[in-house]
């Protein structure tokens, strides 16, 4: 493709961009230096920061932010280039000096770009390498979803989504999982700019990686643009000996290239002389360049040459996804350049003094924007004020979608999973704004998580209308699988990482694309672990979504251990930004879902995790549900209220309600005042208890006698509820699953893992015995007695 010169800045503008590039290199290096060497340390720990990784990305990020980006474009910046991003925002007046001076200290600029903690409008948080890259792909998908559903403001330009990524991020499998999904969904207007410095943290990347990148990306329909040589090298290649020199560079191993870069001009000379000394033109070339000039020439890679970089970006003329492989040098233009251990390396005091002299920075003027540049301060400011990206307005909050109470599905007996499916099925018939804003997604488990009713009515999302050929061919099936731009279900392949990255992007749609979506993602509970880092990443960004994890626990009985989740309730309890619930009955599911859709939109809200089950259980006939509704949301309610001062209560969660109820009924014969506590959210109860005031758990448990016996039981790790004993110093025995599950039927498995009614009775006896030793009172015979 021929570069369209008309879009490129003229020579003067490029000179200015190069000045700014030098300033960005200075500021990003200095702010790290300041944090490590100037700011007093109170704990003696190295503050860190990545001067070499930053230097590598300076040209690319300067070109993007200062020339290429439009305000509507969204960018994920590789984690360790955070100082470069902050330095650029500082030049724009969007980041304060105070924040830069406090880099990596409390309240200052974050070590890695953070949507929630940084003050300068980060689009995508990054930190766990690979995830920010994947998130941009799903961001592009969500942007198209919003546009095709007509949810964006009229005339809102269609921004590009861009990742500036490290080359080693390509080692993360999630990047390739995302690529494949992007191909299926025909993702558009997406750029990945690879900072191809051929170094990672420990090592140097494989020599032929570039070829593989070309193949991978080409296979999934991307255009790959190689940005290899700068203008100096390009010019030299046209001169005598140029072909040989180019061939020498092309075949030079990454390790040798990096080593020579570190050593400098005389080392280049020695090697070139030895290898090409007899080639016509090379001698003259070597004679014409002193060591400094030779070093400058040999390190003039495309990703450090402003003109070459802008030309490369200018080649992307349509909405085909673009991968730019920008050759760079880790630590370029710093003393760290090319050294094999430079990832965490920092310039020492002498090196910084020399660096400062090169940048013409006077003591005390380190933060001055125009200091040491060849342009005058006013002209610089005028230029910065006029940059297209710098016209970006702050995001304005998007209106909330009203959430009416969702009616509970009716039935004598039902599983929580069935209730979930029926609630969405009913919603699908609704023409409410709520139903219009819900987007569902699963990693290939739509039918088995009960979403088919919803999908049959609302359809699958795709850029183009695609018919359900099984249906057209009259192959009988209860499921309609028609796709089109109006569809509200995004079907993913089996990759839970992709699910959570898509939920992250959908759940930021209000802030990234100005349109509120209410994403609901369903998966099997055990496979939360498969995408856990992406789930954590989504929560870290404050994306808002509902995860419905079903089935869960050993209750999945015959399916066996590999599908049985044990520790997910602890994830629900421990994961910031995610409030978890494990309801037992259909009316609880409906209530929690309507609360959840509100919580997902609340300013101080968050995401919601529902741990559900396929076990069909009898539903209670409640006459006054509204009396317990608030308690259900607060995390627990008395299914059977204890008499004042009761000596025993059984607390259960989720699908074990029938076992708890059976045990409770037997206990009543000996302890008539005992209570049965339904814990709908250990997470809410715990957070509330820890918040200091008299919390809901304290209020509930205050009904019991001091030092009463308490048995807790759930189909998950017992530690989830074991802390309840500390709330009011009750004698507690906690039942649950703390070993891998296995195949079996429910009676066998519940007995084997000690969570059936007999086990609950035994636990009640043991808890009462503990209590009796201390305080006297009732006893229950142990089964063995
Ligand atoms: C998931 C994850 N694993 C490990 C790390 C630690 N780490 C940070 S940067 C890095 C190497 C990155 O190399 P590359 O992407 O090539 O970046 P650059 O060379 O530009 O610094 C590693 C291993 C991390 N941040 N995230
Ligand atoms: Mg690298």
CSV table of N, CA, C and O and ligand atoms in Angstrom, one decimal, residues 167-168 195 197-200 330, ligand 2:
chain,number,residue,atom,x,y,z
A,167,UNK,N,6.6,-7.1,23.0
A,167,UNK,CA,6.6,-8.3,22.2
A,167,UNK,C,6.5,-9.6,23.0
A,167,UNK,O,5.9,-10.5,22.5
A,168,UNK,N,6.9,-9.6,24.2
A,168,UNK,CA,6.8,-10.8,25.0
A,168,UNK,C,5.3,-11.0,25.4
A,168,UNK,O,5.0,-12.1,25.9
A,195,UNK,N,5.8,-3.3,20.3
A,195,UNK,CA,7.1,-2.7,20.6
A,195,UNK,C,8.1,-3.8,20.5
A,195,UNK,O,8.4,-4.5,21.5
A,197,UNK,N,11.1,-4.9,20.6
A,197,UNK,CA,12.5,-4.7,21.1
A,197,UNK,C,13.3,-6.0,21.2
A,197,UNK,O,14.4,-6.1,21.6
A,198,UNK,N,12.6,-7.1,21.0
A,198,UNK,CA,13.1,-8.5,21.0
A,198,UNK,C,13.7,-8.9,22.3
A,198,UNK,O,14.6,-9.7,22.4
A,199,UNK,N,13.3,-8.1,23.4
A,199,UNK,CA,13.8,-8.5,24.7
A,199,UNK,C,12.5,-8.6,25.6
A,199,UNK,O,11.6,-7.8,25.4
A,200,UNK,N,12.5,-9.5,26.6
A,200,UNK,CA,11.4,-9.6,27.5
A,200,UNK,C,12.0,-9.2,28.9
A,200,UNK,O,12.8,-8.3,29.0
A,330,UNK,N,15.4,-1.8,23.4
A,330,UNK,CA,15.0,-1.7,24.8
A,330,UNK,C,16.1,-0.8,25.5
A,330,UNK,O,17.3,-1.1,25.4
B,2,LIG,MG1,10.2,-6.7,24.7
